[in-house]
Amino acid sequence: MSAQPLTHPTVPPDVHLDLRTAFGQAAASTWVVTGSGERGPVGFTAISIISVSLTPPLVSFNISKNSSSLVTLAHTGRAALHLLGEGQEALAQRFARDRSKRFVDDDVWAYDDHGLPRLRDVRVRLITRVQDLVDAGDSFVTIARVEHATTVPGRPLLHHAGAYAPLATPTTAGA
């Protein structure tokens, strides 16, 4: 069977808004991606981090082509991924907004032994090496190899319908 070229039909303008609304209905874990380069630390909030493979250990995340962190992550090839926990809404919001205020509070972060910004009190921290940046519309899909993983028990911070929320307490069936 021969591969057929993909066609890209014209997309109605309202599909973009509909798609944003549709994906907003899916709850996602809230992460902060950090890196560091010649101009200092960089970082952003991400809800697109997923496991790709256990062998080799790969994850992926999206980064906007307009992101102030893109040049640093592409140049250094290193990133730390932090899964935020319950009660860390302010940290998620900080890294989603004005980049000049992301690293102002030394009580929240410090450099680790790899020279990467380490956020304190997170549920999971992954040290990664970027393997590939795949051009995908207005973003790049980043494929990164996990070199180290640290996990602390606790409940994650979720993102749903444009807002942050804690994970609901599980109920026992039949209770």
PDB file of C-alpha atoms in Angstrom:
ATOM      1  CA  MET A   1       0.000   0.000   0.000  1.00  0.00           C
ATOM      2  CA  SER A   2       1.477   3.339  -0.984  1.00  0.00           C
ATOM      3  CA  ALA A   3       1.218   6.317   1.329  1.00  0.00           C
ATOM      4  CA  GLN A   4      -1.107   9.061   0.165  1.00  0.00           C
ATOM      5  CA  PRO A   5      -0.069  12.671   0.756  1.00  0.00           C
ATOM      6  CA  LEU A   6      -2.008  14.441   3.469  1.00  0.00           C
ATOM      7  CA  THR A   7      -4.288  17.196   2.313  1.00  0.00           C
ATOM      8  CA  HIS A   8      -5.008  20.249   4.416  1.00  0.00           C
ATOM      9  CA  PRO A   9      -8.507  21.493   3.684  1.00  0.00           C
ATOM     10  CA  THR A  10      -9.445  25.009   4.670  1.00  0.00           C
ATOM     11  CA  VAL A  11     -10.506  25.071   8.317  1.00  0.00           C
ATOM     12  CA  PRO A  12     -13.476  27.247   9.255  1.00  0.00           C
ATOM     13  CA  PRO A  13     -12.368  30.074  11.609  1.00  0.00           C
ATOM     14  CA  ASP A  14     -14.614  28.975  14.486  1.00  0.00           C
ATOM     15  CA  VAL A  15     -12.989  25.517  14.642  1.00  0.00           C
ATOM     16  CA  HIS A  16      -9.985  26.981  16.488  1.00  0.00           C
ATOM     17  CA  LEU A  17     -12.199  28.335  19.270  1.00  0.00           C
ATOM     18  CA  ASP A  18     -14.260  25.138  19.336  1.00  0.00           C
ATOM     19  CA  LEU A  19     -11.082  23.069  19.624  1.00  0.00           C
ATOM     20  CA  ARG A  20      -9.760  25.209  22.495  1.00  0.00           C
ATOM     21  CA  THR A  21     -13.101  24.780  24.297  1.00  0.00           C
ATOM     22  CA  ALA A  22     -13.173  21.037  23.604  1.00  0.00           C
ATOM     23  CA  PHE A  23      -9.691  20.419  24.999  1.00  0.00           C
ATOM     24  CA  GLY A  24     -10.497  22.647  27.964  1.00  0.00           C
ATOM     25  CA  GLN A  25     -13.045  20.037  29.023  1.00  0.00           C
ATOM     26  CA  ALA A  26     -10.312  17.455  29.584  1.00  0.00           C
ATOM     27  CA  ALA A  27      -8.661  17.645  32.996  1.00  0.00           C
ATOM     28  CA  ALA A  28      -4.862  17.693  32.762  1.00  0.00           C
ATOM     29  CA  SER A  29      -1.999  17.677  35.232  1.00  0.00           C
ATOM     30  CA  THR A  30      -0.230  21.006  35.741  1.00  0.00           C
ATOM     31  CA  TRP A  31       3.529  21.171  35.206  1.00  0.00           C
ATOM     32  CA  VAL A  32       6.193  23.853  35.113  1.00  0.00           C
ATOM     33  CA  VAL A  33       9.073  23.371  32.672  1.00  0.00           C
ATOM     34  CA  THR A  34      12.330  25.138  33.603  1.00  0.00           C
ATOM     35  CA  GLY A  35      15.722  25.587  32.015  1.00  0.00           C
ATOM     36  CA  SER A  36      18.709  27.891  32.232  1.00  0.00           C
ATOM     37  CA  GLY A  37      21.026  29.539  29.768  1.00  0.00           C
ATOM     38  CA  GLU A  38      23.264  32.552  29.272  1.00  0.00           C
ATOM     39  CA  ARG A  39      20.418  34.938  30.117  1.00  0.00           C
ATOM     40  CA  GLY A  40      19.479  33.109  33.309  1.00  0.00           C
ATOM     41  CA  PRO A  41      16.562  30.876  34.243  1.00  0.00           C
ATOM     42  CA  VAL A  42      13.513  30.355  32.032  1.00  0.00           C
ATOM     43  CA  GLY A  43      10.256  28.519  32.588  1.00  0.00           C
ATOM     44  CA  PHE A  44       6.617  28.160  31.688  1.00  0.00           C
ATOM     45  CA  THR A  45       3.466  26.370  32.806  1.00  0.00           C
ATOM     46  CA  ALA A  46       2.536  23.345  30.686  1.00  0.00           C
ATOM     47  CA  ILE A  47      -0.422  20.989  30.668  1.00  0.00           C
ATOM     48  CA  SER A  48       0.735  18.994  27.656  1.00  0.00           C
ATOM     49  CA  ILE A  49       3.337  16.732  29.294  1.00  0.00           C
ATOM     50  CA  ILE A  50       2.834  13.047  28.540  1.00  0.00           C
ATOM     51  CA  SER A  51       4.758   9.816  28.831  1.00  0.00           C
ATOM     52  CA  VAL A  52       5.927   8.608  25.419  1.00  0.00           C
ATOM     53  CA  SER A  53       8.018   5.539  26.255  1.00  0.00           C
ATOM     54  CA  LEU A  54       9.474   3.724  29.262  1.00  0.00           C
ATOM     55  CA  THR A  55      12.279   2.110  27.239  1.00  0.00           C
ATOM     56  CA  PRO A  56      13.917   4.432  26.447  1.00  0.00           C
ATOM     57  CA  PRO A  57      12.401   6.819  29.012  1.00  0.00           C
ATOM     58  CA  LEU A  58      10.824   9.563  26.890  1.00  0.00           C
ATOM     59  CA  VAL A  59       8.291  12.305  27.569  1.00  0.00           C
ATOM     60  CA  SER A  60       6.855  15.003  25.364  1.00  0.00           C
ATOM     61  CA  PHE A  61       5.524  18.498  25.866  1.00  0.00           C
ATOM     62  CA  ASN A  62       4.485  21.375  23.658  1.00  0.00           C
ATOM     63  CA  ILE A  63       6.203  24.741  23.607  1.00  0.00           C
ATOM     64  CA  SER A  64       4.814  27.725  21.735  1.00  0.00           C
ATOM     65  CA  LYS A  65       6.928  29.141  18.943  1.00  0.00           C
ATOM     66  CA  ASN A  66       6.457  32.502  20.700  1.00  0.00           C
ATOM     67  CA  SER A  67       7.677  31.232  24.088  1.00  0.00           C
ATOM     68  CA  SER A  68      10.450  33.224  25.735  1.00  0.00           C
ATOM     69  CA  SER A  69      11.865  29.856  26.912  1.00  0.00           C
ATOM     70  CA  LEU A  70      12.175  28.264  23.459  1.00  0.00           C
ATOM     71  CA  VAL A  71      15.622  29.582  22.491  1.00  0.00           C
ATOM     72  CA  THR A  72      17.168  28.523  25.815  1.00  0.00           C
ATOM     73  CA  LEU A  73      15.681  25.017  25.783  1.00  0.00           C
ATOM     74  CA  ALA A  74      16.635  24.489  22.135  1.00  0.00           C
ATOM     75  CA  HIS A  75      20.186  25.802  22.681  1.00  0.00           C
ATOM     76  CA  THR A  76      20.999  24.017  25.959  1.00  0.00           C
ATOM     77  CA  GLY A  77      18.966  20.881  25.302  1.00  0.00           C
ATOM     78  CA  ARG A  78      18.161  20.546  29.007  1.00  0.00           C
ATOM     79  CA  ALA A  79      14.887  20.921  30.888  1.00  0.00           C
ATOM     80  CA  ALA A  80      13.475  20.128  34.315  1.00  0.00           C
ATOM     81  CA  LEU A  81       9.792  19.209  34.451  1.00  0.00           C
ATOM     82  CA  HIS A  82       7.920  19.802  37.721  1.00  0.00           C
ATOM     83  CA  LEU A  83       4.488  18.322  38.478  1.00  0.00           C
ATOM     84  CA  LEU A  84       2.712  20.810  40.717  1.00  0.00           C
ATOM     85  CA  GLY A  85       0.687  19.700  43.704  1.00  0.00           C
ATOM     86  CA  GLU A  86      -2.461  20.700  45.466  1.00  0.00           C
ATOM     87  CA  GLY A  87      -2.257  24.288  46.705  1.00  0.00           C
ATOM     88  CA  GLN A  88       0.303  25.428  44.112  1.00  0.00           C
ATOM     89  CA  GLU A  89      -2.112  27.415  41.949  1.00  0.00           C
ATOM     90  CA  ALA A  90      -0.145  30.637  42.511  1.00  0.00           C
ATOM     91  CA  LEU A  91       3.031  28.962  41.218  1.00  0.00           C
ATOM     92  CA  ALA A  92       1.205  27.708  38.108  1.00  0.00           C
ATOM     93  CA  GLN A  93      -0.171  31.196  37.472  1.00  0.00           C
ATOM     94  CA  ARG A  94       3.231  32.827  38.014  1.00  0.00           C
ATOM     95  CA  PHE A  95       4.844  30.702  35.288  1.00  0.00           C
ATOM     96  CA  ALA A  96       1.909  31.283  32.926  1.00  0.00           C
ATOM     97  CA  ARG A  97       2.245  35.082  33.076  1.00  0.00           C
ATOM     98  CA  ASP A  98       4.902  37.819  33.000  1.00  0.00           C
ATOM     99  CA  ARG A  99       8.292  36.157  32.471  1.00  0.00           C
ATOM    100  CA  SER A 100      10.122  38.871  34.437  1.00  0.00           C
ATOM    101  CA  LYS A 101       8.376  37.737  37.654  1.00  0.00           C
ATOM    102  CA  ARG A 102       8.796  33.969  37.340  1.00  0.00           C
ATOM    103  CA  PHE A 103      12.061  33.641  39.272  1.00  0.00           C
ATOM    104  CA  VAL A 104      11.910  36.606  41.670  1.00  0.00           C
ATOM    105  CA  ASP A 105      11.192  34.587  44.845  1.00  0.00           C
ATOM    106  CA  ASP A 106      14.199  32.567  46.016  1.00  0.00           C
ATOM    107  CA  ASP A 107      11.983  30.761  48.551  1.00  0.00           C
ATOM    108  CA  VAL A 108      10.310  28.956  45.645  1.00  0.00           C
ATOM    109  CA  TRP A 109      13.329  27.786  43.649  1.00  0.00           C
ATOM    110  CA  ALA A 110      17.105  27.228  43.575  1.00  0.00           C
ATOM    111  CA  TYR A 111      19.618  25.917  41.040  1.00  0.00           C
ATOM    112  CA  ASP A 112      20.305  22.178  41.230  1.00  0.00           C
ATOM    113  CA  ASP A 113      23.574  20.308  40.621  1.00  0.00           C
ATOM    114  CA  HIS A 114      22.839  20.325  36.862  1.00  0.00           C
ATOM    115  CA  GLY A 115      22.458  24.119  36.756  1.00  0.00           C
ATOM    116  CA  LEU A 116      18.702  23.817  36.217  1.00  0.00           C
ATOM    117  CA  PRO A 117      16.098  25.712  38.252  1.00  0.00           C
ATOM    118  CA  ARG A 118      14.508  23.382  40.829  1.00  0.00           C
ATOM    119  CA  LEU A 119      11.083  24.316  42.167  1.00  0.00           C
ATOM    120  CA  ARG A 120      10.489  23.377  45.789  1.00  0.00           C
ATOM    121  CA  ASP A 121       7.678  21.194  47.136  1.00  0.00           C
ATOM    122  CA  VAL A 122       6.572  19.662  43.825  1.00  0.00           C
ATOM    123  CA  ARG A 123       5.101  16.154  43.419  1.00  0.00           C
ATOM    124  CA  VAL A 124       7.407  15.001  40.607  1.00  0.00           C
ATOM    125  CA  ARG A 125      10.612  16.357  39.094  1.00  0.00           C
ATOM    126  CA  LEU A 126      12.086  15.012  35.864  1.00  0.00           C
ATOM    127  CA  ILE A 127      15.523  15.994  34.577  1.00  0.00           C
ATOM    128  CA  THR A 128      15.490  15.682  30.794  1.00  0.00           C
ATOM    129  CA  ARG A 129      17.619  16.100  27.707  1.00  0.00           C
ATOM    130  CA  VAL A 130      15.801  17.368  24.621  1.00  0.00           C
ATOM    131  CA  GLN A 131      16.063  14.845  21.787  1.00  0.00           C
ATOM    132  CA  ASP A 132      13.861  16.433  19.165  1.00  0.00           C
ATOM    133  CA  LEU A 133      11.739  19.492  18.424  1.00  0.00           C
ATOM    134  CA  VAL A 134       8.979  18.633  15.963  1.00  0.00           C
ATOM    135  CA  ASP A 135       7.371  21.520  14.083  1.00  0.00           C
ATOM    136  CA  ALA A 136       3.630  21.352  14.795  1.00  0.00           C
ATOM    137  CA  GLY A 137       1.589  24.405  13.794  1.00  0.00           C
ATOM    138  CA  ASP A 138       2.025  27.255  16.272  1.00  0.00           C
ATOM    139  CA  SER A 139       4.092  25.055  18.617  1.00  0.00           C
ATOM    140  CA  PHE A 140       6.926  22.585  18.721  1.00  0.00           C
ATOM    141  CA  VAL A 141       6.352  19.130  20.165  1.00  0.00           C
ATOM    142  CA  THR A 142       9.392  18.500  22.329  1.00  0.00           C
ATOM    143  CA  ILE A 143      10.584  14.919  22.774  1.00  0.00           C
ATOM    144  CA  ALA A 144      12.865  14.629  25.804  1.00  0.00           C
ATOM    145  CA  ARG A 145      14.762  11.727  27.363  1.00  0.00           C
ATOM    146  CA  VAL A 146      14.344  11.424  31.137  1.00  0.00           C
ATOM    147  CA  GLU A 147      17.710  11.171  32.902  1.00  0.00           C
ATOM    148  CA  HIS A 148      16.454  11.353  36.491  1.00  0.00           C
ATOM    149  CA  ALA A 149      13.057  11.211  38.200  1.00  0.00           C
ATOM    150  CA  THR A 150      12.091  12.171  41.750  1.00  0.00           C
ATOM    151  CA  THR A 151       8.623  11.570  43.171  1.00  0.00           C
ATOM    152  CA  VAL A 152       7.070  12.842  46.401  1.00  0.00           C
ATOM    153  CA  PRO A 153       3.675  11.443  47.437  1.00  0.00           C
ATOM    154  CA  GLY A 154       0.828  13.902  47.233  1.00  0.00           C
ATOM    155  CA  ARG A 155      -2.104  15.039  45.186  1.00  0.00           C
ATOM    156  CA  PRO A 156      -1.495  16.787  41.842  1.00  0.00           C
ATOM    157  CA  LEU A 157      -2.832  20.146  40.748  1.00  0.00           C
ATOM    158  CA  LEU A 158      -5.203  19.787  37.808  1.00  0.00           C
ATOM    159  CA  HIS A 159      -6.195  22.221  35.069  1.00  0.00           C
ATOM    160  CA  HIS A 160      -9.770  22.084  33.765  1.00  0.00           C
ATOM    161  CA  ALA A 161     -11.912  24.546  31.795  1.00  0.00           C
ATOM    162  CA  GLY A 162      -9.336  27.316  32.154  1.00  0.00           C
ATOM    163  CA  ALA A 163      -8.950  27.001  35.935  1.00  0.00           C
ATOM    164  CA  TYR A 164      -6.757  25.138  38.414  1.00  0.00           C
ATOM    165  CA  ALA A 165      -8.342  22.636  40.784  1.00  0.00           C
ATOM    166  CA  PRO A 166      -7.253  19.937  43.224  1.00  0.00           C
ATOM    167  CA  LEU A 167      -7.934  16.290  42.478  1.00  0.00           C
ATOM    168  CA  ALA A 168     -11.213  15.209  44.075  1.00  0.00           C
ATOM    169  CA  THR A 169     -11.037  12.728  46.927  1.00  0.00           C
ATOM    170  CA  PRO A 170     -11.721   9.240  45.566  1.00  0.00           C
ATOM    171  CA  THR A 171     -14.855   7.520  46.794  1.00  0.00           C
ATOM    172  CA  THR A 172     -15.220   3.822  47.424  1.00  0.00           C
ATOM    173  CA  ALA A 173     -17.660   2.056  45.119  1.00  0.00           C
ATOM    174  CA  GLY A 174     -20.868   1.186  46.928  1.00  0.00           C
ATOM    175  CA  ALA A 175     -20.201   3.614  49.781  1.00  0.00           C
TER     176      ALA A 175
END
